[in-house]
Short mmCIF file of C-alpha atoms in Angstrom, two decimals:
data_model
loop_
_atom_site.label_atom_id
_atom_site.label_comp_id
_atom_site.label_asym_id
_atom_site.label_seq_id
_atom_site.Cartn_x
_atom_site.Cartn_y
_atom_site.Cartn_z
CA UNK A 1 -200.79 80.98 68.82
CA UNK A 2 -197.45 81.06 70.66
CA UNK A 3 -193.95 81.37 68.68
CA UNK A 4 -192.24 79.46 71.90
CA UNK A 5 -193.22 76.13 73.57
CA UNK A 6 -194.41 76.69 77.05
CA UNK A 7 -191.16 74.97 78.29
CA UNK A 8 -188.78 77.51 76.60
CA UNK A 9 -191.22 80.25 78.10
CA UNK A 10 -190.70 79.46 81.03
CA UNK A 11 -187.05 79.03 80.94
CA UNK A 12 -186.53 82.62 79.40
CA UNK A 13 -189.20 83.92 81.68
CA UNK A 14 -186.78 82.35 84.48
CA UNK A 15 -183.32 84.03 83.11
CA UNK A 16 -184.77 87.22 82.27
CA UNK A 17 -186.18 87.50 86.40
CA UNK A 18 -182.50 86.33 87.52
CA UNK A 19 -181.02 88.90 85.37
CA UNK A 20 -182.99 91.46 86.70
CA UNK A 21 -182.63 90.48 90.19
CA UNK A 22 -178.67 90.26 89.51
CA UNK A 23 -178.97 94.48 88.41
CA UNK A 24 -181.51 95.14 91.17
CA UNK A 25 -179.03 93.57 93.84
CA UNK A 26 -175.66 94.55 92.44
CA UNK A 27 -177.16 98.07 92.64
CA UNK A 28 -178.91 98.02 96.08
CA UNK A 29 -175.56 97.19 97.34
CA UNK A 30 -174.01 99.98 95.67
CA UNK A 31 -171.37 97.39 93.82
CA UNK A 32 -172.77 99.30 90.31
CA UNK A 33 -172.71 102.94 90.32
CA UNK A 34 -176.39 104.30 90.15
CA UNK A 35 -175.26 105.90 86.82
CA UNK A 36 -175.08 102.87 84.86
CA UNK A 37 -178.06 101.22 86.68
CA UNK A 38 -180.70 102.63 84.47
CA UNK A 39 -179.41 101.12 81.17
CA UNK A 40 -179.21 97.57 82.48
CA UNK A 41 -182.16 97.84 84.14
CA UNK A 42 -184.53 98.58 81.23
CA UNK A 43 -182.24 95.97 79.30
CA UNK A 44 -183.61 93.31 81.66
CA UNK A 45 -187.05 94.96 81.64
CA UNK A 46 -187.32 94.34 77.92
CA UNK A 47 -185.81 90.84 78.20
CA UNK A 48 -189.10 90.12 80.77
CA UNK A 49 -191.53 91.43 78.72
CA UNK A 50 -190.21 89.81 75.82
CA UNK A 51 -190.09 86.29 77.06
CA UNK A 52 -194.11 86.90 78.53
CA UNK A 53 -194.95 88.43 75.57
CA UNK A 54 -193.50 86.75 72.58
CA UNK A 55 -195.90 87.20 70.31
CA UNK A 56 -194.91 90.96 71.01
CA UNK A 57 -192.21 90.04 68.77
CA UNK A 58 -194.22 89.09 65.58
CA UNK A 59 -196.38 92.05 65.65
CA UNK A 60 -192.98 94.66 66.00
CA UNK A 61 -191.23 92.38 62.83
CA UNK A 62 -194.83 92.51 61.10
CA UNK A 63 -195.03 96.11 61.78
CA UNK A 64 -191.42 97.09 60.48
CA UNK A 65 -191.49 94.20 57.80
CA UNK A 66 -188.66 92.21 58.94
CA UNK A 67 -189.84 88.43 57.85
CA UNK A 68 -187.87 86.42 60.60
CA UNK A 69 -189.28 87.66 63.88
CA UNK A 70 -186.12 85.96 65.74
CA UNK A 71 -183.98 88.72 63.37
CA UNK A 72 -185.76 91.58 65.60
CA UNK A 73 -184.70 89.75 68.79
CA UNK A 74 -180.71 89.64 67.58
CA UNK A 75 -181.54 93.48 66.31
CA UNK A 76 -182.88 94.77 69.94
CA UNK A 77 -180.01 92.51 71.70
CA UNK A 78 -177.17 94.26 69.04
CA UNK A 79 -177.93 97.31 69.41
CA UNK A 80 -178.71 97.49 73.29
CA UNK A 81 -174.94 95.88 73.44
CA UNK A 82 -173.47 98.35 70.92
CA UNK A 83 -174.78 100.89 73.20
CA UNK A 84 -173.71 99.40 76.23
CA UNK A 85 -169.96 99.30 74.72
CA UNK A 86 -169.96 102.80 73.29
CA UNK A 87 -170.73 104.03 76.75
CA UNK A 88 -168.17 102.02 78.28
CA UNK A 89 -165.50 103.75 75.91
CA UNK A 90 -166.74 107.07 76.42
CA UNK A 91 -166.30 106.31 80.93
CA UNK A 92 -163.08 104.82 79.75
CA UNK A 93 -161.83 107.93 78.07
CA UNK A 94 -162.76 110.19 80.77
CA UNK A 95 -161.12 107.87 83.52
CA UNK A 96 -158.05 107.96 81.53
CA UNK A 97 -158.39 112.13 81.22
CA UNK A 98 -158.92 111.73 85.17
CA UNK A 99 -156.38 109.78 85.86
CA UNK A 100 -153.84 111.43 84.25
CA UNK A 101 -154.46 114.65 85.48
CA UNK A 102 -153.84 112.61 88.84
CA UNK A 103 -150.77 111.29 88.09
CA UNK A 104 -149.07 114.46 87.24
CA UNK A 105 -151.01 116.35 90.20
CA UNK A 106 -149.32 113.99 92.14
CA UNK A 107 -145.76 114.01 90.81
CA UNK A 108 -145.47 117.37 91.16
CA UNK A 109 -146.97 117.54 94.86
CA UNK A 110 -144.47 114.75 95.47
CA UNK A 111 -141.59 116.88 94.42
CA UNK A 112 -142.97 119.75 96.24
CA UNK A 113 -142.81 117.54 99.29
CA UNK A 114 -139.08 116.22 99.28
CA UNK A 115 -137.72 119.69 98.51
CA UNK A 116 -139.78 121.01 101.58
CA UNK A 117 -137.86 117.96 103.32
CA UNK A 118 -134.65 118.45 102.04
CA UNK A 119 -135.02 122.44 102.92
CA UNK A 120 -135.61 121.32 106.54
CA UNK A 121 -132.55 119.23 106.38
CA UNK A 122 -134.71 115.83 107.34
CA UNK B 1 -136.80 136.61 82.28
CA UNK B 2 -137.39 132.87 83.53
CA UNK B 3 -136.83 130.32 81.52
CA UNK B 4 -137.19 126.51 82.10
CA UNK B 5 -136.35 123.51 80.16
CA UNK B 6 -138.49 120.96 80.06
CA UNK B 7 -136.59 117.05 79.12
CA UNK B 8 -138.99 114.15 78.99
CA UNK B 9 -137.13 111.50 80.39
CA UNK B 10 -138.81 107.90 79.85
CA UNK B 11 -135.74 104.49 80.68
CA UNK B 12 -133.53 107.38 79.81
CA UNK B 13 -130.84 106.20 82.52
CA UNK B 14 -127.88 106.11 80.27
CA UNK B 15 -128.17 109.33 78.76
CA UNK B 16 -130.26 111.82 81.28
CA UNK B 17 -126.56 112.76 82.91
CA UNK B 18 -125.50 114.05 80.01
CA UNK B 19 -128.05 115.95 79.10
CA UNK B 20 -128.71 117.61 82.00
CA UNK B 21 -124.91 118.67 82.39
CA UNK B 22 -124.99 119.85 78.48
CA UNK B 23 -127.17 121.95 79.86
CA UNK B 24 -125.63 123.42 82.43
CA UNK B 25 -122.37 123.99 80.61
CA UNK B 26 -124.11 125.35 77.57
CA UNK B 27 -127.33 127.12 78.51
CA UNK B 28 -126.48 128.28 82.17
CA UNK B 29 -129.23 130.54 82.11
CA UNK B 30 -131.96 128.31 81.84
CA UNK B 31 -133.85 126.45 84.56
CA UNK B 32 -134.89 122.93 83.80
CA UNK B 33 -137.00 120.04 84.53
CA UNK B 34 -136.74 116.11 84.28
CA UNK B 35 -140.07 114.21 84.07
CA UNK B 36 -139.30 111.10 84.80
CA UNK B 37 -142.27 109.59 82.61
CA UNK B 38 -142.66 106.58 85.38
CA UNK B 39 -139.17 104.86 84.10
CA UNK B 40 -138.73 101.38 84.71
CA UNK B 41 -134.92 101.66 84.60
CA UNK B 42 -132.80 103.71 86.78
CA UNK B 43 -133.69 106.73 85.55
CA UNK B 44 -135.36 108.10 89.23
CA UNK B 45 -132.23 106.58 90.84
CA UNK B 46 -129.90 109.00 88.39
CA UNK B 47 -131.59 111.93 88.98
CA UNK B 48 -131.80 111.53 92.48
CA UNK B 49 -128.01 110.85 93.32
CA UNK B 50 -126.83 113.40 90.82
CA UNK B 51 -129.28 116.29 92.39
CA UNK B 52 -131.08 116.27 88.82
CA UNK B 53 -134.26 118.69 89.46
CA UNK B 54 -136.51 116.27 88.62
CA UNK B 55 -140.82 115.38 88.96
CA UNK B 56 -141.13 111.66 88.76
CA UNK B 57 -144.49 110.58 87.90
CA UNK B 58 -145.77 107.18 89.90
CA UNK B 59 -146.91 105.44 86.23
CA UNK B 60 -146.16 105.90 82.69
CA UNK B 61 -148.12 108.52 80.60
CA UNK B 62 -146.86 108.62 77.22
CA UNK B 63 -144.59 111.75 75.91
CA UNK B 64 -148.28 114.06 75.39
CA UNK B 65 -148.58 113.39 79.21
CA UNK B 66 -145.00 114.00 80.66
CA UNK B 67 -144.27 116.77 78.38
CA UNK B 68 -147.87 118.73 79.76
CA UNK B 69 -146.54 117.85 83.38
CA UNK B 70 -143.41 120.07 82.74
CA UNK B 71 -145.49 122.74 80.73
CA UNK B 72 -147.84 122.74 84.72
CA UNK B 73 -144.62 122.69 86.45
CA UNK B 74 -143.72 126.00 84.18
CA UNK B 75 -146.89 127.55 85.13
CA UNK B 76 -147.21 127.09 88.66
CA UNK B 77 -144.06 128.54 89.12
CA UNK B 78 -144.18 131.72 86.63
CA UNK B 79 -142.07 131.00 84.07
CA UNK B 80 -142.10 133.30 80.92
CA UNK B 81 -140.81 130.90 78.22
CA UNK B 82 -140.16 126.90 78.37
CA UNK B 83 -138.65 124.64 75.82
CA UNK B 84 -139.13 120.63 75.70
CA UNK B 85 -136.19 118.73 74.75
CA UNK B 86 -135.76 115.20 74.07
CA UNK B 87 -133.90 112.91 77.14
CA UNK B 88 -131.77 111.06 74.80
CA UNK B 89 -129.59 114.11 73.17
CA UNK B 90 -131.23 114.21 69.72
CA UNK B 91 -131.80 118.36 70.50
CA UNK B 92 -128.98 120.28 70.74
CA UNK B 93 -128.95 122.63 72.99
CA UNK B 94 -126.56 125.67 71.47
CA UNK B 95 -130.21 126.67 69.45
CA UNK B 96 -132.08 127.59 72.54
CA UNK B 97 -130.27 130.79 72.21
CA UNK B 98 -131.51 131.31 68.61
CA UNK B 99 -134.80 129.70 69.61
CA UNK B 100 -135.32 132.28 72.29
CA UNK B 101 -134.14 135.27 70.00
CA UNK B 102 -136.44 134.38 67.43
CA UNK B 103 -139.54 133.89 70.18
CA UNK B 104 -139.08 137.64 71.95
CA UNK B 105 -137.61 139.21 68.52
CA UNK B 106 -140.58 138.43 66.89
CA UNK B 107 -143.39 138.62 69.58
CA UNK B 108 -144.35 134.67 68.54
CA UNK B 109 -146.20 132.78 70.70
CA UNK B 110 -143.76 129.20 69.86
CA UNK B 111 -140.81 128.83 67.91
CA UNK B 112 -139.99 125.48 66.30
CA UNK B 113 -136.75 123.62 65.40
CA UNK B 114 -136.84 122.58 62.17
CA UNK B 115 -134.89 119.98 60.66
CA UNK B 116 -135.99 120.66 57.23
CA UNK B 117 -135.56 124.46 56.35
CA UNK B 118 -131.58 124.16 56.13
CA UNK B 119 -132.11 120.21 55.40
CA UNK B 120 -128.55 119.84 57.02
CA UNK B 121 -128.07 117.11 60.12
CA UNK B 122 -130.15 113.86 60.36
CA UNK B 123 -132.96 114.19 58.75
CA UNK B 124 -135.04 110.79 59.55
CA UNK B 125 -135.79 108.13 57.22
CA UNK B 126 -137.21 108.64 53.70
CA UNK B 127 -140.55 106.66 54.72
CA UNK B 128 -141.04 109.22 57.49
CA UNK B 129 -139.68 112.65 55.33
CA UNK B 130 -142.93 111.65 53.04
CA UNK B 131 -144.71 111.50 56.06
CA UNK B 132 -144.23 114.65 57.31
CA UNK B 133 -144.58 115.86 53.85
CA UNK B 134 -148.38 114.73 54.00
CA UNK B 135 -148.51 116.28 57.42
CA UNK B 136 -146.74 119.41 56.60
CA UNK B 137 -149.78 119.86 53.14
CA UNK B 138 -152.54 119.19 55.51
CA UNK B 139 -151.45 121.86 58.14
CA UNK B 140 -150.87 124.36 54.80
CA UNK B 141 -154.21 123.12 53.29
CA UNK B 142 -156.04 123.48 56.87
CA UNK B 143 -154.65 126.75 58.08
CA UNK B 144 -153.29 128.32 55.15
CA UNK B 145 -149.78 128.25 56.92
CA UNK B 146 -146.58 126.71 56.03
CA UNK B 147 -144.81 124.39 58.92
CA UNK B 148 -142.00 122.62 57.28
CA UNK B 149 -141.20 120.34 60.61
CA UNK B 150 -144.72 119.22 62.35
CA UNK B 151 -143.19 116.92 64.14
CA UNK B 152 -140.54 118.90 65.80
CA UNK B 153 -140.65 118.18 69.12
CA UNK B 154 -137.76 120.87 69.51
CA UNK B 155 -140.26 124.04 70.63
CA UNK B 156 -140.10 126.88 72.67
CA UNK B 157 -143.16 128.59 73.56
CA UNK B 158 -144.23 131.91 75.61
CA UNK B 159 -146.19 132.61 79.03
CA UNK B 160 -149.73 132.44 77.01
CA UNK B 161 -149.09 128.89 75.21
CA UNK B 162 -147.81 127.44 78.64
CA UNK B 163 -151.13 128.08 79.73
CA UNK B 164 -152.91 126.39 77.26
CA UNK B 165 -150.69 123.66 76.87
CA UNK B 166 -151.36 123.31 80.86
CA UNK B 167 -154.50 122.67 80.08
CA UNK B 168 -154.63 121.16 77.52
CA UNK B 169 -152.25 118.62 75.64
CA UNK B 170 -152.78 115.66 73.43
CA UNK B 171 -151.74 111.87 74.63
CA UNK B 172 -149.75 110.68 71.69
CA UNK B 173 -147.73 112.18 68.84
CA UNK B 174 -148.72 115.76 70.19
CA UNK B 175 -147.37 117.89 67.88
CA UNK B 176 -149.07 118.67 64.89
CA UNK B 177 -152.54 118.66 66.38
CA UNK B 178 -150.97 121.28 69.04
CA UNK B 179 -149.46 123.31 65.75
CA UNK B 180 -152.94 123.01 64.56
CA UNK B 181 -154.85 124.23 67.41
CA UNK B 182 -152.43 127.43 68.37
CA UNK B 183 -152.47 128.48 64.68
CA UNK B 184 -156.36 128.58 65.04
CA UNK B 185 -156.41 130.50 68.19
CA UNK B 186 -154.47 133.16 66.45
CA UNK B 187 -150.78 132.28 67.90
CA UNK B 188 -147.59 133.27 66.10
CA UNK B 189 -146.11 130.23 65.19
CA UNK B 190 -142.45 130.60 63.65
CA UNK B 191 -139.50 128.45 62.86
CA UNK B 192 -136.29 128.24 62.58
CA UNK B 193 -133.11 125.81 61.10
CA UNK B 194 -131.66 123.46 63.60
CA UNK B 195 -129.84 120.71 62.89
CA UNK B 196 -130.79 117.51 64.79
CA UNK B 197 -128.49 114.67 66.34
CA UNK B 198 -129.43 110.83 65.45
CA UNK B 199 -130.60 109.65 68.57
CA UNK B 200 -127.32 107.55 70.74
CA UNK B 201 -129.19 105.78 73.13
CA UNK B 202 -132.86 104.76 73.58
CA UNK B 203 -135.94 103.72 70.78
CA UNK B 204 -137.70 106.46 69.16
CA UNK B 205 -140.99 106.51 70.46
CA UNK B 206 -142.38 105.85 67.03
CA UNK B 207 -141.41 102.31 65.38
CA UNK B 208 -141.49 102.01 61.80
CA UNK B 209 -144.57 99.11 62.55
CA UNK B 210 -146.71 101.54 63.80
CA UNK B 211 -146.32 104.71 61.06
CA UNK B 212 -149.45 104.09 58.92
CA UNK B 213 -151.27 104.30 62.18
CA UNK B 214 -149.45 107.69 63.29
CA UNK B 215 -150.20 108.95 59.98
CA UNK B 216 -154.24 108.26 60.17
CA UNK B 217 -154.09 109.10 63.82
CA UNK B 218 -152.57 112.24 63.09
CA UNK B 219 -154.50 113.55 59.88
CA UNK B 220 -157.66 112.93 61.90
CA UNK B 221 -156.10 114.77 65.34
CA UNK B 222 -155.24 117.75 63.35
CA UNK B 223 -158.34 117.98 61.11
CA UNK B 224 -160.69 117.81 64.36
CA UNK B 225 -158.25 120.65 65.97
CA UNK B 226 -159.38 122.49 62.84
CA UNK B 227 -162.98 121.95 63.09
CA UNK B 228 -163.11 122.63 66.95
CA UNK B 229 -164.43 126.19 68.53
CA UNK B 230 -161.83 128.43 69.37
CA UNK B 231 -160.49 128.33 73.49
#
């Protein structure tokens, strides 16, 4: 016996394959770095086996005695986010670290440059 | 010996001028450098007609990330001791001497301005004397040693804490946390009085609005500085 009517199957079974093309594509043509490629992919691997599998569902909430199944579903989807955030903020961090050291790399190459200039009397 | 003074400069347009040519009247001696923390006054324009030695940096990186750029500046080009003032005239400069006789007489590593050992001058608001207070118990409490103005940014340091402050300088409110983390790589940290001028033009970089945040942000900077291996 199936949790999900057919119709909603099919539906999710639908989204989950256009999500998974959207990662496949957006990294085949290198618009996502290849380092974040592998955490949305197996998000949208999940999301595919889920919506062919539901019943996959009840036996993990059985099996870790969580009584709504649909609770396991917002669990996996809340924590895959979480994760997905905290690495954003980590990236974000060391772009900033990056970037800084680029800025003042740069202001004092630029100052380097105009008192070169300024020695040459341009 | 070279020596090089490094002034933070960030919409400081009004009062860089001055500074600078305190400078140069009182503390001949010493070389110096503007950061122009990516001002969007006039500040660049200032420096530029008035042949202010000066680094301006293309955006805005907060004091932790102008101040580092001068403490680079001092260690690409060899200097044995550098000093940050403030832009806006709140540091007087007639202490670098005593600064800089404390540093070599004592072999320290950084010598700090205090406000608080002769408590003469402006000494800040009451809200932000209890602050440092806190800060000044957790530095004891952490490192066993006593710094009666954290939050000095009035400091002169040698050749070996240019180096590490090249590589390595907090974003925000730098201060304690860099007390902290010198301290626990065995540096001599010493102070001595100054007395400090209320700022004339300019906003302090800290608004009363954003204290209690400081305050956590700080306590937790300075513990981890603790906690962290040794460079």
């Amino acid at each position: 016996m199936s949790i999900v009517s057919l119709e909603l199957q099919i539906f999710l079974i639908i989204c989950s394959t256009i999500f998974f093309l959207i990662v496949l594509i957006s990294s085949i043509k290198r618009k996502m770095n290849i380092k974040y490629f592998s955490l949305w992919i197996i998000l949208a691997i999940i999301f595919i086996i889920l919506s062919l599998f539901p019943n996959l569902v009840i036996q993990m909430s059985k099996l870790i005695k969580i009584q709504e199944p649909v609770h396991l579903v917002f669990l996996i989807v809340i924590a895959g986010v979480l994760l997905i955030i905290f690495n954003y903020n980590y990236t974000i961090s060391k772009l900033l670290n990056e970037n800084r050291k680029l800025t003042q790399e740069l202001g004092i190459t630029n100052k380097r440059v105009s008192d070169l200039e300024r020695k040459e009397g341009k | 010996m070279k020596k090089l003074v490094i002034i933070p400069a960030y919409n400081e347009e009004k009062s860089i001028k001055r500074v600078v040519d305190n400078l140069n009247t009182v503390a001949p001696d010493y070389d110096y450098i503007v950061v122009n923390d990516g001002s969007k006054d006039l500040t660049e324009i200032v420096c530029t007609e008035n042949n202010i030695t000066h680094i301006t940096l293309p955006m805005n990186l907060g004091i932790g990330g102008a101040v580092q750029t001068g403490y680079i500046y001092a260690k690409e080009n060899d200097y044995d001791i550098a000093v940050q003032i403030d832009g806006d005239g709140q540091h007087d400069v007639k202490y670098l001497e005593n600064l800089c006789n404390e540093l070599v007489s004592t072999n320290s590593d950084i010598c700090i301005g205090s406000r608080f050992i002769d408590k003469q001058g402006f000494q800040s608001t009451t809200m932000r004397r209890v602050g440092k207070n806190i800060i000044s118990f957790w530095i004891k409490l952490l490192t066993g040693k006593k710094v009666t103005d954290p939050t000095s940014g009035f400091r002169m340091c040698n050749k070996r804490v240019i180096e590490m402050f090249a590589s390595r300088y907090p974003y925000d409110y730098p201060e304690p946390e860099t007390i902290v983390r010198l301290i626990k790589n065995k540096c001599n940290v010493v102070e001595i009085p100054v007395v400090m001028n209320e700022r004339t033009t300019g906003k302090s970089s800290i608004t009363p609005f954003k204290s209690a945040q400081y305050m956590f942000k700080v306590l937790i900077a300075i513990t981890f500085a603790k906690l962290e291996r040794r460079e």
